[in-house]
PDB file of C-alpha atoms in Angstrom:
ATOM      1  CA  MET I   1      95.851 139.970  -6.643  1.00 90.00           C
ATOM      2  CA  GLN I   2      99.509 140.599  -5.757  1.00 95.00           C
ATOM      3  CA  PHE I   3     100.114 142.620  -2.580  1.00 96.00           C
ATOM      4  CA  VAL I   4     103.812 143.371  -2.024  1.00 98.00           C
ATOM      5  CA  VAL I   5     105.408 145.128   0.958  1.00 98.00           C
ATOM      6  CA  LEU I   6     108.766 146.747   0.121  1.00 98.00           C
ATOM      7  CA  ILE I   7     110.972 147.517   3.140  1.00 98.00           C
ATOM      8  CA  GLY I   8     113.736 150.092   2.654  1.00 98.00           C
ATOM      9  CA  HIS I   9     115.507 149.767   6.011  1.00 97.00           C
ATOM     10  CA  PRO I  10     119.181 148.759   5.781  1.00 96.00           C
ATOM     11  CA  LYS I  11     119.004 146.644   8.968  1.00 96.00           C
ATOM     12  CA  PRO I  12     117.151 143.313   9.141  1.00 94.00           C
ATOM     13  CA  CYS I  13     114.438 142.808  11.764  1.00 94.00           C
ATOM     14  CA  SER I  14     113.841 146.559  12.000  1.00 96.00           C
ATOM     15  CA  ARG I  15     110.958 148.447  13.566  1.00 96.00           C
ATOM     16  CA  THR I  16     110.121 149.583  10.032  1.00 97.00           C
ATOM     17  CA  LEU I  17     109.629 145.940   9.055  1.00 97.00           C
ATOM     18  CA  ASP I  18     107.342 145.453  12.064  1.00 96.00           C
ATOM     19  CA  VAL I  19     105.297 148.585  11.340  1.00 97.00           C
ATOM     20  CA  ALA I  20     105.011 147.736   7.647  1.00 97.00           C
ATOM     21  CA  GLY I  21     103.804 144.235   8.508  1.00 96.00           C
ATOM     22  CA  ALA I  22     101.182 145.634  10.869  1.00 96.00           C
ATOM     23  CA  ALA I  23     100.116 148.188   8.228  1.00 97.00           C
ATOM     24  CA  ALA I  24      99.875 145.470   5.578  1.00 97.00           C
ATOM     25  CA  ASP I  25      97.813 143.298   7.944  1.00 95.00           C
ATOM     26  CA  ALA I  26      95.443 146.221   8.578  1.00 95.00           C
ATOM     27  CA  VAL I  27      95.051 146.916   4.851  1.00 96.00           C
ATOM     28  CA  ALA I  28      94.590 143.221   4.020  1.00 94.00           C
ATOM     29  CA  ASP I  29      91.954 142.987   6.746  1.00 93.00           C
ATOM     30  CA  VAL I  30      89.998 146.022   5.497  1.00 93.00           C
ATOM     31  CA  LEU I  31      90.183 144.878   1.878  1.00 93.00           C
ATOM     32  CA  GLY I  32      89.486 141.256   2.719  1.00 91.00           C
ATOM     33  CA  LEU I  33      92.450 140.088   0.687  1.00 89.00           C
ATOM     34  CA  ASP I  34      92.432 136.354   0.212  1.00 80.00           C
ATOM     35  CA  ALA I  35      96.130 135.785  -0.464  1.00 79.00           C
ATOM     36  CA  GLY I  36      97.948 137.961   2.105  1.00 88.00           C
ATOM     37  CA  TYR I  37     101.125 139.695   0.969  1.00 96.00           C
ATOM     38  CA  THR I  38     104.753 139.160   0.025  1.00 97.00           C
ATOM     39  CA  VAL I  39     107.585 141.027   1.795  1.00 98.00           C
ATOM     40  CA  VAL I  40     110.620 142.294  -0.139  1.00 98.00           C
ATOM     41  CA  ASP I  41     113.154 143.271   2.532  1.00 98.00           C
ATOM     42  CA  LEU I  42     115.982 145.272   0.965  1.00 98.00           C
ATOM     43  CA  SER I  43     118.256 144.701   3.963  1.00 97.00           C
ATOM     44  CA  VAL I  44     118.988 141.220   2.624  1.00 96.00           C
ATOM     45  CA  LEU I  45     119.751 142.599  -0.860  1.00 97.00           C
ATOM     46  CA  ALA I  46     121.836 145.611   0.150  1.00 95.00           C
ATOM     47  CA  ARG I  47     125.230 144.103  -0.727  1.00 93.00           C
ATOM     48  CA  ARG I  48     124.032 143.028  -4.158  1.00 95.00           C
ATOM     49  CA  LEU I  49     122.274 146.204  -5.302  1.00 95.00           C
ATOM     50  CA  LEU I  50     125.373 148.055  -6.508  1.00 91.00           C
ATOM     51  CA  LEU I  51     127.353 145.124  -7.856  1.00 92.00           C
ATOM     52  CA  PRO I  52     127.966 145.201 -11.622  1.00 89.00           C
ATOM     53  CA  GLU I  53     127.080 141.535 -12.115  1.00 92.00           C
ATOM     54  CA  PRO I  54     123.434 140.433 -12.130  1.00 91.00           C
ATOM     55  CA  SER I  55     121.890 138.958  -9.000  1.00 95.00           C
ATOM     56  CA  ALA I  56     119.016 136.485  -9.133  1.00 97.00           C
ATOM     57  CA  ALA I  57     117.759 137.722  -5.742  1.00 97.00           C
ATOM     58  CA  VAL I  58     117.660 141.357  -6.915  1.00 97.00           C
ATOM     59  CA  GLU I  59     115.967 140.376 -10.183  1.00 97.00           C
ATOM     60  CA  ASP I  60     113.371 138.352  -8.271  1.00 98.00           C
ATOM     61  CA  ALA I  61     112.696 141.299  -5.939  1.00 98.00           C
ATOM     62  CA  THR I  62     112.375 143.621  -8.927  1.00 98.00           C
ATOM     63  CA  GLU I  63     109.874 141.278 -10.596  1.00 98.00           C
ATOM     64  CA  GLN I  64     107.820 141.018  -7.417  1.00 98.00           C
ATOM     65  CA  VAL I  65     107.690 144.793  -6.966  1.00 98.00           C
ATOM     66  CA  CYS I  66     106.937 145.491 -10.632  1.00 98.00           C
ATOM     67  CA  GLY I  67     104.213 142.822 -10.620  1.00 97.00           C
ATOM     68  CA  ALA I  68     102.404 144.182  -7.571  1.00 97.00           C
ATOM     69  CA  ASP I  69      98.803 145.278  -7.877  1.00 96.00           C
ATOM     70  CA  LEU I  70      99.089 146.839  -4.415  1.00 97.00           C
ATOM     71  CA  LEU I  71     102.494 147.990  -3.160  1.00 98.00           C
ATOM     72  CA  LEU I  72     103.207 149.232   0.363  1.00 98.00           C
ATOM     73  CA  VAL I  73     106.585 151.013   0.410  1.00 98.00           C
ATOM     74  CA  ALA I  74     108.018 151.530   3.897  1.00 98.00           C
ATOM     75  CA  SER I  75     111.214 153.230   5.019  1.00 98.00           C
ATOM     76  CA  PRO I  76     112.604 154.871   8.097  1.00 98.00           C
ATOM     77  CA  THR I  77     113.310 158.555   7.768  1.00 96.00           C
ATOM     78  CA  PHE I  78     117.030 159.227   7.312  1.00 92.00           C
ATOM     79  CA  LYS I  79     118.230 162.815   6.862  1.00 91.00           C
ATOM     80  CA  GLY I  80     114.660 164.047   6.372  1.00 92.00           C
ATOM     81  CA  THR I  81     113.654 161.561   3.656  1.00 95.00           C
ATOM     82  CA  TYR I  82     113.563 157.841   2.795  1.00 97.00           C
ATOM     83  CA  THR I  83     116.745 155.739   2.824  1.00 98.00           C
ATOM     84  CA  GLY I  84     119.384 155.664   0.120  1.00 97.00           C
ATOM     85  CA  LEU I  85     118.934 151.882   0.001  1.00 97.00           C
ATOM     86  CA  LEU I  86     115.319 152.318  -1.075  1.00 98.00           C
ATOM     87  CA  LYS I  87     116.348 154.902  -3.674  1.00 97.00           C
ATOM     88  CA  VAL I  88     119.060 152.622  -5.103  1.00 97.00           C
ATOM     89  CA  PHE I  89     116.524 149.811  -5.502  1.00 98.00           C
ATOM     90  CA  LEU I  90     113.822 152.003  -7.032  1.00 98.00           C
ATOM     91  CA  ASP I  91     116.370 153.574  -9.413  1.00 96.00           C
ATOM     92  CA  ARG I  92     116.927 150.095 -10.878  1.00 95.00           C
ATOM     93  CA  LEU I  93     113.310 149.851 -12.004  1.00 96.00           C
ATOM     94  CA  PRO I  94     112.518 150.581 -15.641  1.00 95.00           C
ATOM     95  CA  HIS I  95     110.640 153.729 -16.682  1.00 95.00           C
ATOM     96  CA  ARG I  96     106.978 153.541 -15.558  1.00 97.00           C
ATOM     97  CA  ALA I  97     107.636 150.088 -14.030  1.00 98.00           C
ATOM     98  CA  LEU I  98     104.848 150.556 -11.485  1.00 98.00           C
ATOM     99  CA  GLN I  99     102.199 151.432 -14.080  1.00 97.00           C
ATOM    100  CA  GLY I 100      99.012 149.695 -12.997  1.00 94.00           C
ATOM    101  CA  SER I 101     100.086 149.422  -9.335  1.00 96.00           C
ATOM    102  CA  VAL I 102      98.437 151.160  -6.419  1.00 97.00           C
ATOM    103  CA  ALA I 103     101.187 152.334  -4.071  1.00 98.00           C
ATOM    104  CA  LEU I 104     100.982 153.246  -0.387  1.00 98.00           C
ATOM    105  CA  PRO I 105     103.986 155.187   0.974  1.00 98.00           C
ATOM    106  CA  LEU I 106     104.884 154.863   4.662  1.00 98.00           C
ATOM    107  CA  LEU I 107     107.688 156.497   6.648  1.00 98.00           C
ATOM    108  CA  VAL I 108     108.677 155.750  10.236  1.00 97.00           C
ATOM    109  CA  MET I 109     110.266 158.726  11.967  1.00 96.00           C
ATOM    110  CA  GLY I 110     111.382 160.098  15.276  1.00 95.00           C
ATOM    111  CA  ALA I 111     110.312 163.713  14.920  1.00 92.00           C
ATOM    112  CA  PRO I 112     107.045 165.107  13.552  1.00 93.00           C
ATOM    113  CA  GLN I 113     108.809 168.012  11.809  1.00 93.00           C
ATOM    114  CA  HIS I 114     109.798 165.521   9.065  1.00 92.00           C
ATOM    115  CA  ALA I 115     106.202 164.389   8.447  1.00 94.00           C
ATOM    116  CA  PHE I 116     106.086 166.230   5.117  1.00 95.00           C
ATOM    117  CA  ALA I 117     108.780 163.899   3.724  1.00 96.00           C
ATOM    118  CA  VAL I 118     106.387 161.059   2.928  1.00 97.00           C
ATOM    119  CA  ASP I 119     104.336 163.215   0.533  1.00 96.00           C
ATOM    120  CA  VAL I 120     107.084 165.565  -0.641  1.00 97.00           C
ATOM    121  CA  HIS I 121     109.761 162.948  -1.362  1.00 97.00           C
ATOM    122  CA  LEU I 122     108.455 159.356  -1.455  1.00 98.00           C
ATOM    123  CA  ARG I 123     105.016 159.867  -3.008  1.00 97.00           C
ATOM    124  CA  PRO I 124     106.344 161.751  -6.074  1.00 97.00           C
ATOM    125  CA  LEU I 125     108.957 159.045  -6.680  1.00 98.00           C
ATOM    126  CA  LEU I 126     106.270 156.366  -6.749  1.00 98.00           C
ATOM    127  CA  ILE I 127     104.140 158.474  -9.087  1.00 98.00           C
ATOM    128  CA  GLU I 128     107.147 159.041 -11.364  1.00 98.00           C
ATOM    129  CA  LEU I 129     107.505 155.259 -11.586  1.00 98.00           C
ATOM    130  CA  GLY I 130     103.894 155.067 -12.797  1.00 98.00           C
ATOM    131  CA  ALA I 131     102.070 154.027  -9.627  1.00 97.00           C
ATOM    132  CA  THR I 132      98.719 155.413  -8.598  1.00 96.00           C
ATOM    133  CA  VAL I 133      99.023 156.854  -5.089  1.00 97.00           C
ATOM    134  CA  PRO I 134      95.398 157.540  -4.096  1.00 95.00           C
ATOM    135  CA  VAL I 135      95.923 158.461  -0.432  1.00 94.00           C
ATOM    136  CA  PRO I 136      98.430 160.649   1.369  1.00 94.00           C
ATOM    137  CA  GLY I 137     101.413 158.780   2.735  1.00 96.00           C
ATOM    138  CA  LEU I 138     101.382 157.425   6.250  1.00 97.00           C
ATOM    139  CA  VAL I 139     103.714 158.767   8.920  1.00 97.00           C
ATOM    140  CA  VAL I 140     104.285 156.571  11.956  1.00 97.00           C
ATOM    141  CA  LEU I 141     106.132 158.357  14.736  1.00 96.00           C
ATOM    142  CA  GLU I 142     108.399 156.385  17.036  1.00 95.00           C
ATOM    143  CA  SER I 143     106.245 157.644  19.908  1.00 94.00           C
ATOM    144  CA  ASP I 144     103.288 155.752  18.335  1.00 95.00           C
ATOM    145  CA  LEU I 145     105.117 152.421  17.999  1.00 93.00           C
ATOM    146  CA  ASP I 146     103.737 151.133  21.308  1.00 92.00           C
ATOM    147  CA  ARG I 147     100.156 151.644  20.043  1.00 92.00           C
ATOM    148  CA  PRO I 148     100.284 151.131  16.263  1.00 90.00           C
ATOM    149  CA  ASP I 149      96.594 150.276  15.856  1.00 91.00           C
ATOM    150  CA  ASP I 150      95.678 153.858  16.853  1.00 92.00           C
ATOM    151  CA  VAL I 151      97.447 155.033  13.682  1.00 95.00           C
ATOM    152  CA  LEU I 152      97.128 152.038  11.362  1.00 96.00           C
ATOM    153  CA  ARG I 153      93.432 151.147  11.634  1.00 94.00           C
ATOM    154  CA  PRO I 154      92.060 154.609  10.672  1.00 95.00           C
ATOM    155  CA  TRP I 155      94.616 154.809   7.845  1.00 96.00           C
ATOM    156  CA  ALA I 156      93.682 151.331   6.579  1.00 96.00           C
ATOM    157  CA  ARG I 157      90.006 152.360   6.433  1.00 94.00           C
ATOM    158  CA  ARG I 158      90.964 155.412   4.326  1.00 93.00           C
ATOM    159  CA  VAL I 159      93.052 153.142   2.103  1.00 93.00           C
ATOM    160  CA  GLY I 160      90.081 150.812   1.693  1.00 93.00           C
ATOM    161  CA  ASP I 161      87.828 153.699   0.705  1.00 89.00           C
ATOM    162  CA  ALA I 162      90.346 154.966  -1.845  1.00 91.00           C
ATOM    163  CA  VAL I 163      91.690 151.827  -3.476  1.00 89.00           C
ATOM    164  CA  LEU I 164      88.858 149.334  -3.804  1.00 82.00           C
ATOM    165  CA  ASP I 165      87.852 150.591  -7.244  1.00 79.00           C
ATOM    166  CA  ARG I 166      91.485 150.554  -8.415  1.00 81.00           C
ATOM    167  CA  LEU I 167      92.261 146.933  -7.531  1.00 78.00           C
ATOM    168  CA  PRO I 168      91.612 143.810  -9.593  1.00 67.00           C
ATOM    169  CA  VAL I 169      89.292 141.028  -8.566  1.00 54.00           C
ATOM    170  CA  GLY I 170      90.620 139.059  -5.617  1.00 53.00           C
ATOM    171  CA  LEU I 171      88.964 140.708  -2.633  1.00 49.00           C
ATOM    172  CA  GLY I 172      87.599 138.443   0.039  1.00 47.00           C
ATOM    173  CA  ALA I 173      84.332 138.783   1.934  1.00 44.00           C
ATOM    174  CA  ALA I 174      85.556 141.677   4.107  1.00 44.00           C
ATOM    175  CA  GLY I 175      86.537 143.671   1.017  1.00 46.00           C
ATOM    176  CA  GLN I 176      83.166 142.978  -0.585  1.00 47.00           C
ATOM    177  CA  GLU I 177      81.434 144.085   2.644  1.00 53.00           C
ATOM    178  CA  HIS I 178      83.534 147.274   2.705  1.00 45.00           C
ATOM    179  CA  ARG I 179      82.464 147.897  -0.895  1.00 46.00           C
ATOM    180  CA  ALA I 180      78.784 147.324  -0.046  1.00 49.00           C
ATOM    181  CA  GLU I 181      78.980 149.635   2.997  1.00 56.00           C
ATOM    182  CA  HIS I 182      80.173 152.422   0.724  1.00 46.00           C
ATOM    183  CA  GLY I 183      77.539 151.856  -1.966  1.00 50.00           C
ATOM    184  CA  GLU I 184      79.938 150.342  -4.446  1.00 48.00           C
ATOM    185  CA  PRO I 185      79.035 147.366  -6.640  1.00 45.00           C
ATOM    186  CA  ALA I 186      80.499 143.990  -5.733  1.00 44.00           C
ATOM    187  CA  LEU I 187      83.252 142.611  -7.917  1.00 41.00           C
ATOM    188  CA  LEU I 188      82.321 139.411  -9.690  1.00 34.00           C
TER     189      LEU I 188
END
């Protein structure tokens, strides 16, 4: 199973990258994923995204994102929505490119009044690209960054409940246990 984490922050080594990594770890733990995840950090591709000539790095990132079974899409909140960098990258994807993927939107933000943005702006974009988005998007406030497990662990359990039946074989023992706890048949 391919688990990809797409980071839409324009700066490398961002708090969004840290939060997304912690969220991906929590989800991988709940699902018992055997292979971990791959990170596609758009900050390293930013200069190449609008160039007219092809870029092997951008094409590789596109293939990784389009090939994801599970895709965590994380961005800081800029001007009440996700970043333009994330939009530029996602606009490059072909029609319905995320068909067959389960997507998990995540926004990091400073003020709770923008919390609607994850489900009003980012979630519909992922659905338009063909992804299944089975849970509401996650909002991580800057005030929660010093205690991320308080937000991420409950969310990861909800993700586990919602996505296990939508993912291909490849769950480890923890994922199989989660399935059994919820009365779902084990994957063979």
